[in-house]
Coordinates of C-alpha atoms and ligand atoms in Angstrom, one line a residue:
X9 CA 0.0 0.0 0.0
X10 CA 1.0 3.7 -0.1
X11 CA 4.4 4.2 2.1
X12 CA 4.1 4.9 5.5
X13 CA 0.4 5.4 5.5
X14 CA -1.6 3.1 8.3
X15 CA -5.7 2.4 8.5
X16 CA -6.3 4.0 4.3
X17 CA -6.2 1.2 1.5
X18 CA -7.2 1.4 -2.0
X19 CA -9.8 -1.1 -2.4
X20 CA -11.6 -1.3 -6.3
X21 CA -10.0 1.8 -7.4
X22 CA -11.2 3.7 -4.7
X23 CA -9.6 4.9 -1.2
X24 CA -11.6 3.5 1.9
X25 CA -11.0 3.2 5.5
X26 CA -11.9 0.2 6.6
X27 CA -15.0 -0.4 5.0
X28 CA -15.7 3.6 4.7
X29 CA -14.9 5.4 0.9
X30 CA -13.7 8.7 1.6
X31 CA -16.0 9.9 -1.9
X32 CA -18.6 9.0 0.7
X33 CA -17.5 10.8 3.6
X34 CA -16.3 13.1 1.6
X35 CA -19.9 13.6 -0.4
X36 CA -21.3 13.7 3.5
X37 CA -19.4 16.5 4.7
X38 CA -17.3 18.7 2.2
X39 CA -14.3 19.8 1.8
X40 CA -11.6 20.4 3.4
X41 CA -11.6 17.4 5.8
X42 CA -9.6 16.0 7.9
X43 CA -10.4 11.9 8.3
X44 CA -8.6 10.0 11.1
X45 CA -8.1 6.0 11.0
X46 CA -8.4 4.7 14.8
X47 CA -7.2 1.4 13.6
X48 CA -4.5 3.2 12.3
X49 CA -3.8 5.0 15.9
X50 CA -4.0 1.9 17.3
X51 CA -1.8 -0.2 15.4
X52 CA 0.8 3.1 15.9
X53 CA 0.3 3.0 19.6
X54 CA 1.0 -0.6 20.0
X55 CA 3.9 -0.5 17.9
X56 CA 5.3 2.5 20.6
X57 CA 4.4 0.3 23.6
X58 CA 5.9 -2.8 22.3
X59 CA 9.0 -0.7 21.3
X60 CA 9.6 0.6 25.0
X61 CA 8.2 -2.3 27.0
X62 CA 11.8 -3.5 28.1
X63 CA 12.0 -0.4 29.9
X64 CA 8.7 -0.1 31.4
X65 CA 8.2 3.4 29.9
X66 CA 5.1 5.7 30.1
X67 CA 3.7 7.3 26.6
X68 CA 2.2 10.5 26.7
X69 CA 0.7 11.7 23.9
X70 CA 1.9 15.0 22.6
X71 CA -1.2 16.9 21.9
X72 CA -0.3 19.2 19.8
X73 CA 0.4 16.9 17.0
X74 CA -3.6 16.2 16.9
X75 CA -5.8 17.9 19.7
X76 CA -9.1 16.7 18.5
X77 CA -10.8 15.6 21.8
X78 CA -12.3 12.1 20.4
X79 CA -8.5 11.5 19.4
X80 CA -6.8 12.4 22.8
X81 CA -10.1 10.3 24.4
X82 CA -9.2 7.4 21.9
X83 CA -5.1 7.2 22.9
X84 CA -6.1 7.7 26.1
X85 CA -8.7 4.8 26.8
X86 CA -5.3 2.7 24.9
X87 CA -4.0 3.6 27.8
X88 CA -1.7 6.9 27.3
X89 CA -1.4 10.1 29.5
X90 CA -0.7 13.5 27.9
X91 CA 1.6 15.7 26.9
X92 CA 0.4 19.6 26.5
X93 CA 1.6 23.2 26.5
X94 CA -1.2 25.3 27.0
X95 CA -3.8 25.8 29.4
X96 CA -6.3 25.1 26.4
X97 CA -4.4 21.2 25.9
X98 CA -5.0 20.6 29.9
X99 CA -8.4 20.7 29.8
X100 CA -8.9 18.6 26.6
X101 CA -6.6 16.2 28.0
X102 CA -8.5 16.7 31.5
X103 CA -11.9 16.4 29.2
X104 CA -10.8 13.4 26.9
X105 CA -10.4 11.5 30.6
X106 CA -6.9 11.8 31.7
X107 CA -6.1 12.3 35.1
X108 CA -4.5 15.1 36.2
X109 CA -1.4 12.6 37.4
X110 CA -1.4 11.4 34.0
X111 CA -0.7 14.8 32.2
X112 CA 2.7 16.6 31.7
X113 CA 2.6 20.4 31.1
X114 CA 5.3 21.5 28.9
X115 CA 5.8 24.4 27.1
X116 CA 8.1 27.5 27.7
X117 CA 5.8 30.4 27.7
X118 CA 3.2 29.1 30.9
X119 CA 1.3 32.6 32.7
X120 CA 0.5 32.3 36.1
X121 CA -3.2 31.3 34.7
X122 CA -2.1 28.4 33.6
X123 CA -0.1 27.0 36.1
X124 CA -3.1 28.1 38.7
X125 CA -5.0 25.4 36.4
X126 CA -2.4 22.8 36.6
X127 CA -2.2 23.2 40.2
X128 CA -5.4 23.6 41.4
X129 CA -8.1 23.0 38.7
X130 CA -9.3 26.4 38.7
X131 CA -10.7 27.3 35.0
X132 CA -8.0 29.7 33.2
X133 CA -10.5 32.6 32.8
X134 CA -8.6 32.2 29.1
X135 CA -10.7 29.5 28.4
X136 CA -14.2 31.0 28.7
X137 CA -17.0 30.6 30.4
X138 CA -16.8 26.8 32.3
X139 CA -20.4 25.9 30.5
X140 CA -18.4 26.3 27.4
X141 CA -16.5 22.9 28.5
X142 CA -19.9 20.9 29.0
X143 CA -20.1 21.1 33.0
X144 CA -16.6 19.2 33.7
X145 CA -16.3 20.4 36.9
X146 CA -12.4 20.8 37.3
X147 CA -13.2 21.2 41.3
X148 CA -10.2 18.7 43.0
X149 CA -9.4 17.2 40.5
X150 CA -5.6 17.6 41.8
X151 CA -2.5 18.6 40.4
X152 CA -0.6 17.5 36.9
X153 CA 1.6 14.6 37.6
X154 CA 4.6 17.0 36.0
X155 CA 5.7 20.6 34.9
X156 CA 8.9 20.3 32.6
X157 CA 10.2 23.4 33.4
X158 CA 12.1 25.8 31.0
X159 CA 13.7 28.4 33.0
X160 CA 14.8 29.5 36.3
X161 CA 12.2 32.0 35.8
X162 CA 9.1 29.7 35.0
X163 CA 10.3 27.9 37.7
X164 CA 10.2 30.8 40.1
X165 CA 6.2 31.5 39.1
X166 CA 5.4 28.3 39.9
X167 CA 6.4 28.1 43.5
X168 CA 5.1 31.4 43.5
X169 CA 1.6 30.1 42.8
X170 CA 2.0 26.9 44.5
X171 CA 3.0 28.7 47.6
X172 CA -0.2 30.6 47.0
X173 CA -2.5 27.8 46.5
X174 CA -0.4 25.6 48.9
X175 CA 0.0 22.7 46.6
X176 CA 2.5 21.1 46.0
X177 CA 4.6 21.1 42.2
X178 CA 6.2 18.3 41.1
X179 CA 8.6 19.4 38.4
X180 CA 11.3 18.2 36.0
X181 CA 13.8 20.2 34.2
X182 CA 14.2 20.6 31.0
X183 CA 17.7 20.1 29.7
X184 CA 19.1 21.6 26.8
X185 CA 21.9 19.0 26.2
X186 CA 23.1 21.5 22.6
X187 CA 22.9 18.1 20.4
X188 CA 22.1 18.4 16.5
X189 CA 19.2 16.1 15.8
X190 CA 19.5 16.9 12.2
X191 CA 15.7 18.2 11.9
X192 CA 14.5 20.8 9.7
X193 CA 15.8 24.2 11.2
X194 CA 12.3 24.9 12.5
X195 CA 11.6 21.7 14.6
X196 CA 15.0 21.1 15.9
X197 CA 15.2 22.3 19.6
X198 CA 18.1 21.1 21.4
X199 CA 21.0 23.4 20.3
X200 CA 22.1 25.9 23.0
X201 CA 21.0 28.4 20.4
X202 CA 17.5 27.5 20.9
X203 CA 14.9 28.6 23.3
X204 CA 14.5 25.6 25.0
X205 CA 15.4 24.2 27.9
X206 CA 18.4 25.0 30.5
X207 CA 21.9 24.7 29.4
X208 CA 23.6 21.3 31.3
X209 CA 25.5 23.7 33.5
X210 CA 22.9 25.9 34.5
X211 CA 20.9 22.9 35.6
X212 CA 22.8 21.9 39.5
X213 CA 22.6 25.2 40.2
X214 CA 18.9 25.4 39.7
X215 CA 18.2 22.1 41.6
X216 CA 20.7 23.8 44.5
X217 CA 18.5 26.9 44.5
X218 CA 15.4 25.6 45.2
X219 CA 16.4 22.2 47.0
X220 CA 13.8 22.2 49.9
X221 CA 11.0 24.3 48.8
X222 CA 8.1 23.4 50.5
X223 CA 6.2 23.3 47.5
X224 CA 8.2 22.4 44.9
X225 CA 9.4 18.9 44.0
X226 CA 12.3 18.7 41.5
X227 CA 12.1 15.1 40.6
X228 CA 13.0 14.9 37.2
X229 CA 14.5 15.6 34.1
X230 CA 13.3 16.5 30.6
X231 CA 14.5 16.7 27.0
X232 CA 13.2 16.8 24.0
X233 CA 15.6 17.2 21.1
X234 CA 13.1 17.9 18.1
X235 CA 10.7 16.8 15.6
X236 CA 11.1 14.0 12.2
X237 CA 14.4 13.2 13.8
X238 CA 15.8 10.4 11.6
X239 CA 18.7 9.4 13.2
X240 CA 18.9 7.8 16.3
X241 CA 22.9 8.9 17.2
X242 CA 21.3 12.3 19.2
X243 CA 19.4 10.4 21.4
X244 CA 22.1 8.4 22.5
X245 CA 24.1 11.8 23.3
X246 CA 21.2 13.3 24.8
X247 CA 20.4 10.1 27.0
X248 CA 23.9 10.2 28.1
X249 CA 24.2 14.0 28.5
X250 CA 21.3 13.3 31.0
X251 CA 22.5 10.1 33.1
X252 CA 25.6 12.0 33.3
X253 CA 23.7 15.1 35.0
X254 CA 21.3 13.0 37.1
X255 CA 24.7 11.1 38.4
X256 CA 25.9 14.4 39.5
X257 CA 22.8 15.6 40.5
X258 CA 22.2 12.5 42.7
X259 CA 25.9 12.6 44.4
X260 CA 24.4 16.6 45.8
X261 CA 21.7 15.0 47.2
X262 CA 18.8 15.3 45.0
X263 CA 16.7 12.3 44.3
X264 CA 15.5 11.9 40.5
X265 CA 12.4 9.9 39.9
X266 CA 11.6 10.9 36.2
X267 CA 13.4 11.1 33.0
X268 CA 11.0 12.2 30.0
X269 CA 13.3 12.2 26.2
X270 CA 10.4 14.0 24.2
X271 CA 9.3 12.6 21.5
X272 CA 10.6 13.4 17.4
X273 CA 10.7 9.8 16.1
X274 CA 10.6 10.6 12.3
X275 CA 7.6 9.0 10.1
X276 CA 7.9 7.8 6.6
X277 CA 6.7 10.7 4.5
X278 CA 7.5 8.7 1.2
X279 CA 11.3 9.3 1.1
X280 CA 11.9 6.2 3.2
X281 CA 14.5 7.4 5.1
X282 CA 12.7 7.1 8.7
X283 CA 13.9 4.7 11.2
X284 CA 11.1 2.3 12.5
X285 CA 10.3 3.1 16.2
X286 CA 11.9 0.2 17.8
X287 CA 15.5 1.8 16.5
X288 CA 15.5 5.0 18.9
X289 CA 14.0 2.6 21.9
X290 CA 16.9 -0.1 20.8
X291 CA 19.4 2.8 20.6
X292 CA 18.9 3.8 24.3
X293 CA 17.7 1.1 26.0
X294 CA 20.9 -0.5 27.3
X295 CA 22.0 2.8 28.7
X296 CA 18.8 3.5 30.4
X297 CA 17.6 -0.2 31.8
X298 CA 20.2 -0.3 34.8
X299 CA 18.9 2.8 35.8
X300 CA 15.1 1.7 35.6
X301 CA 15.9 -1.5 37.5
X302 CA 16.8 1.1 40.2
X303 CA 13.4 2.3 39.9
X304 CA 13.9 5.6 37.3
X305 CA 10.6 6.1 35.3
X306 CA 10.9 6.7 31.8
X307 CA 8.4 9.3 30.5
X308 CA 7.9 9.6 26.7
X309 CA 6.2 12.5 24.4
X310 CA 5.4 10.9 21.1
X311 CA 2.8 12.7 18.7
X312 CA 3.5 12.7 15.3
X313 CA 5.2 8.8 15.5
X314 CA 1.4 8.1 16.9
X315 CA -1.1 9.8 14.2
X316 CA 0.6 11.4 11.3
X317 CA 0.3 7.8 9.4
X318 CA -3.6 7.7 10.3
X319 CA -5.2 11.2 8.6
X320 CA -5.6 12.2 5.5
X321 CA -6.7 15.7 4.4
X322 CA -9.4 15.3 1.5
X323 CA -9.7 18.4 -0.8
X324 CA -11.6 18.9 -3.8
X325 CA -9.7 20.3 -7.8
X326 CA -11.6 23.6 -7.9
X327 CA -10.1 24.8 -11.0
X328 CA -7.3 23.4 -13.1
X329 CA -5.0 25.8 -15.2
X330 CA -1.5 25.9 -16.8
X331 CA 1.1 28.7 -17.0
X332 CA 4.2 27.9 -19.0
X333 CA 5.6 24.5 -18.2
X334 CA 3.6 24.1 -15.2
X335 CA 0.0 22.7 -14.4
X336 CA -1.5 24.0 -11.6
X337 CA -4.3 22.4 -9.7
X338 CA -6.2 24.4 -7.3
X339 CA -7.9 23.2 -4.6
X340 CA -10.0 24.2 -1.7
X341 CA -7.2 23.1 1.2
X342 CA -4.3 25.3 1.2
X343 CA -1.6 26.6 3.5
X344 CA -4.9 27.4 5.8
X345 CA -5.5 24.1 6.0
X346 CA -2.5 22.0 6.0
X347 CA 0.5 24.5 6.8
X348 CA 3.6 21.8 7.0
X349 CA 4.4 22.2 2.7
X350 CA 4.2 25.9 3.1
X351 CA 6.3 25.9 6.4
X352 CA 8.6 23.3 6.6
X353 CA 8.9 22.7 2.8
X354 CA 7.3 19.4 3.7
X355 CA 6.4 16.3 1.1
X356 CA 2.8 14.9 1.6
X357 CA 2.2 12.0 -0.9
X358 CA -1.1 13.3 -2.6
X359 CA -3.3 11.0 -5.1
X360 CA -6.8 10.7 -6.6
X361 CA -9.6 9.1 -4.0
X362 CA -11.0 7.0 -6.4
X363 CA -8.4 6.5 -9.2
X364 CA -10.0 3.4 -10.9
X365 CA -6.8 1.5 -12.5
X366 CA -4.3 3.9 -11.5
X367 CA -2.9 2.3 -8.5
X368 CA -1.0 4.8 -6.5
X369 CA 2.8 4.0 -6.4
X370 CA 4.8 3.3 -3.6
X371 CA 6.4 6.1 -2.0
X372 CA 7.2 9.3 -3.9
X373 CA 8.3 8.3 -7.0
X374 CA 5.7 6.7 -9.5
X375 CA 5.8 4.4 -12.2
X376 CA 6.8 6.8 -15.5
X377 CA 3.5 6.4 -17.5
X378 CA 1.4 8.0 -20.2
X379 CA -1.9 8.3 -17.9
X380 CA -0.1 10.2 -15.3
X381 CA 0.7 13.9 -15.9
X382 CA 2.6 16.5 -12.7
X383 CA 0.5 18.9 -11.0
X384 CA 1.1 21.3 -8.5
X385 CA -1.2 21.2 -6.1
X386 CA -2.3 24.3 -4.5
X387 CA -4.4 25.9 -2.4
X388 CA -7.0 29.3 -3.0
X389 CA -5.1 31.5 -0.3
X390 CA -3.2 34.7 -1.9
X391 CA 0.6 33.6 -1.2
X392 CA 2.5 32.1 -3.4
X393 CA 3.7 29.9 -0.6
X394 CA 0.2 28.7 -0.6
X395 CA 1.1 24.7 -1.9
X396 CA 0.1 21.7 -0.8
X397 CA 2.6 19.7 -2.9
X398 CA 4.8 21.1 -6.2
X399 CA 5.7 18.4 -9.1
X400 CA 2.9 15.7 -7.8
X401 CA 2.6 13.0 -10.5
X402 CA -1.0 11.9 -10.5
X403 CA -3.5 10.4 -13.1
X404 CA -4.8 13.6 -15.2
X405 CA -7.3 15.3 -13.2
X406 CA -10.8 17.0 -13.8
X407 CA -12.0 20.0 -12.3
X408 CA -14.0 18.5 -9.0
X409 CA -11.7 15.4 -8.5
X410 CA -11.6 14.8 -5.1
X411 CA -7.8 14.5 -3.4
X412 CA -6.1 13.1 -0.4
X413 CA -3.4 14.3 1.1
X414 CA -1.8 11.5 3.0
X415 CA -0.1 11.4 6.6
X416 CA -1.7 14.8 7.5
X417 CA -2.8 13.5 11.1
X418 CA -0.4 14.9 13.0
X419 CA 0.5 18.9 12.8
X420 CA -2.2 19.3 10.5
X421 CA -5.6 20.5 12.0
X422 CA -4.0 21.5 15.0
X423 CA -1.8 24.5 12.9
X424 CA -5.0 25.6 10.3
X425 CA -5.6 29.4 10.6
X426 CA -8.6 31.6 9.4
X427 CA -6.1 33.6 6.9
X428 CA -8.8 34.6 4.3
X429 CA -11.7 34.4 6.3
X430 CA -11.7 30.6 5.3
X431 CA -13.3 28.4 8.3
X432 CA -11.2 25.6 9.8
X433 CA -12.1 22.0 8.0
X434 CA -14.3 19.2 9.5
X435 CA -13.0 16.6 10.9
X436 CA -14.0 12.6 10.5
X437 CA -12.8 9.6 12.7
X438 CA -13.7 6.3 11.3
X439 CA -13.7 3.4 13.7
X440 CA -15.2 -0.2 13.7
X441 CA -18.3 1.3 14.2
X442 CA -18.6 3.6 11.2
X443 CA -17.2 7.5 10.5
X444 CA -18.3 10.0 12.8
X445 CA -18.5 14.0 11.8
X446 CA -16.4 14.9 15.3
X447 CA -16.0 18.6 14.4
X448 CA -18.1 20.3 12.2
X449 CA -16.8 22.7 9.4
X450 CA -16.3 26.5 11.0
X451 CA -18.1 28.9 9.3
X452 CA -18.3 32.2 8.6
X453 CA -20.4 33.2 11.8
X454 CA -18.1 31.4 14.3
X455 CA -15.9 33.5 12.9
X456 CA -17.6 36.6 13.6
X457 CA -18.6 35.9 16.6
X458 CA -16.0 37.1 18.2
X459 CA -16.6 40.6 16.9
X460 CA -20.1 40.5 17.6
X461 CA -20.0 42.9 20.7
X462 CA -17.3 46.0 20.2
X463 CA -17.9 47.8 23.8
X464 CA -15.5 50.8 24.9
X465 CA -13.0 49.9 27.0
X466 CA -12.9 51.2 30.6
X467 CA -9.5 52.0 31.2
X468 CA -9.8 54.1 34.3
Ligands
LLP1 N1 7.6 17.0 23.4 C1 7.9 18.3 23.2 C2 8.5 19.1 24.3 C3 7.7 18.9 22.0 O1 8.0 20.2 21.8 C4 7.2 18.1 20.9 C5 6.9 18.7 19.6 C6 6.9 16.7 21.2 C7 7.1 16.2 22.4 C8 6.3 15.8 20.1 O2 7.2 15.7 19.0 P1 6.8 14.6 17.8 O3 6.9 13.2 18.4 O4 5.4 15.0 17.4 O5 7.8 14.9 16.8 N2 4.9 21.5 13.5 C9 6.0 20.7 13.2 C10 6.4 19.8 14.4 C11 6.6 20.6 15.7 C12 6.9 19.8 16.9 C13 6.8 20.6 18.1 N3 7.1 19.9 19.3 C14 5.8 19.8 12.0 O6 4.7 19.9 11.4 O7 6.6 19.1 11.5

């Protein structure tokens, strides 16, 4: 089947999940939509579990790579907790069914809102009203299991809260161990020239400055080195970069319970160049089991390794035209809906949903053939950044074709902006059961909504 891509199959010349065609769903609900496979989720998750059994470790889902609330409520009834950076992520975590000791807040920008939320399960008056959130009533539902922490500073408002509230933090730092995971410039994160993190020798003297707060428990350590990592070499150095620093750490007196490594396992966006997931478990394994014999929990962040594979982004040929050389089809997704091309220069694998003969190749590069001609497929936005894929070999399309954009679960909804006044896509989960419309399309009043009441401001 198409490389990479789990819970989608052609079947008859047409592209189905499960038993579901996506001309159906797609007939059902418009365009742009996003469709998620939960077999595909599952069959990702196991595949992380199995991979990091030997060392006992904990998966929390990084929700930014998909936030939808029926996908964090999926992952999480296969048994993950969550990883989130905003006070908006903790209570869709908290709504999807994770408990608080579950969750992990990340993030380097947290206000004091947020961390009163993590702390105490007071609503972050940023979230709206608390009927907005159907009646989950966040009343003691306790604190989040972990803050990764990074800055002296962030850790400063949080004892300044948790003093307030009188709870008590349990926090792990995040390390900036200045390795080069080799990711595009924009997702790599663990070079000291990044914002992330605390440089290795800035970290004892955090743990020495706050050793014996009375509400704060530094208990762990964090890293997170970036995102489609495809080599496994800079998790070794960051692992040992870390055991290095907890040895230390521990020999001053500090106990550490926790080590979370992030997440960034890379996914197989055609090229075929990405590691499977057992290789970065395999790679750091031997150095970590003697410590988890000794009773070290290993925390781990995975998003995209757990959904990219399972969504596709249908979009429908508006218009097709040619200029010069180049054939141009236009579509109704664009860089508002599926931002990664634009951004990161990113390859999605796009082809026909139903294609009758034209079996979609393998990978990126297709069979040479008369019946296939190369598009670019783009989107309606006014940028000429606006692409969803440049020099896509496909069968030769009509105007209305329908097209999916393949693994566009993870990092796909989650970064879709209103730029044009265009609403924000649908979204679709097929299960066993059948496809379920889990978001509705925005439209054009949700979007004014917000600008329904202008009121003077009363400054005095
Ligand atoms: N943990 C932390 C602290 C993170 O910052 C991230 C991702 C993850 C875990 C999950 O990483 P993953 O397993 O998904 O690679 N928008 C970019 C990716 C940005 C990743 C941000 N941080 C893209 O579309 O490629």
């Amino acid at each position: 089947m198409i490389r990479g891509v789990r819970g989608f199959a052609y079947d008859d010349g047409v592209l189905k999940a499960g038993r579901i065609s996506l001309a159906d769903v797609a007939r059902a609900c418009g365009t742009p939509t996003y469709v998620y496979a939960a077999r595909g989720i599952r069959e990702a998750h196991e595949e992380v579990v199995a991979a990091w059994a030997p060392l006992g470790a904990k998966i929390h889902y990084a929700v930014k790579a998909c936030s939808n609330l029926r996908v964090c409520r999926f992952l999480r009834e296969l048994g993950a907790g969550m990883d989130v950076v905003s006070g908006g992520e903790l209570e869709r975590s908290w709504l999807a069914g994770t408990p608080m000791s579950d969750i992990s807040f990340a993030g380097v920008g947290k206000t004091d809102e947020e961390i009163a939320a993590a702390l105490s399960g007071a609503h972050s008056p940023l979230l709206g009203s608390p009927q907005t959130l159907r009646g989950a009533d966040p009343t003691g539902r306790g604190p989040v299991g972990l803050f990764n922490v990074e800055s002296r500073s962030e850790l400063e408002r949080i004892a300044h809260v948790a003093s307030r509230l009188g709870v008590r933090a349990r926090c792990a730092v995040r390390v900036n161990p200045d390795v080069d995971a080799k990711a595009h410039a924009y997702t790599s994160t663990g070079r000291k020239e990044n914002k992330f993190g605390i440089d290795v020798a800035g970290v004892p003297g955090v743990f020495d400055a706050f050793a014996g707060h009375p509400f704060l428990e530094l208990i762990g350590l964090h890293v997170h080195i970036g995102s489609q990592v495809k080599v496994v070499e800079p998790y070794v150095e960051a692992v040992e970069a870390l055991l290095d620093l907890l040895g230390r750490l521990e020999t001053h007196g500090s106990h550490i319970e926790s080590l979370s490594l992030g997440g960034g396992w890379a996914v197989d966006y055609g090229s075929g160049d990405a590691p499977p997931i057992r290789a970065y478990a395999e790679a750091v394994t031997p150095l970590l089991a003697p410590f988890v014999a000794k009773g070290l929990q290993v925390i781990l962040e995975p998003g995209r390794s757990l959904v990219a594979a399972s969504g596709v982004l249908l979009t429908r040929v508006q218009h097709l035209k040619e200029s010069g050389e180049r054939r141009f089809a236009i579509c109704d997704a664009g860089m508002h809906t599926l931002i990664r091309p634009a951004l990161y220069q990113a390859r999605h694998f796009i082809w026909p949903v139903v294609c009758g003969a034209s079996t979609p190749p393998r990978g990126e590069s297709p069979i040479a053939s008369e019946d296939l001609a190369t598009y670019d497929v783009v989107g309606p936005i006014c940028e000429t950044s606006d692409v969803l894929g440049n020099e896509c070999a496909m069968p030769r399309l009509a105007r209305g074709d329908l097209l999916a954009v393949f693994m566009a679960g993870a990092y796909g909804m989650t970064m879709t902006s209103n730029y044009n006044d265009r609403g924000r896509p649908a979204e679709v989960i097929v299960t066993d059961e059948g496809a379920v419309l889990v978001t509705e399309r925005q439209t054009l009043a949700d979007l004014l909504a917000t600008e329904e009441n202008p009121r003077p401001l009363d400054l005095d």
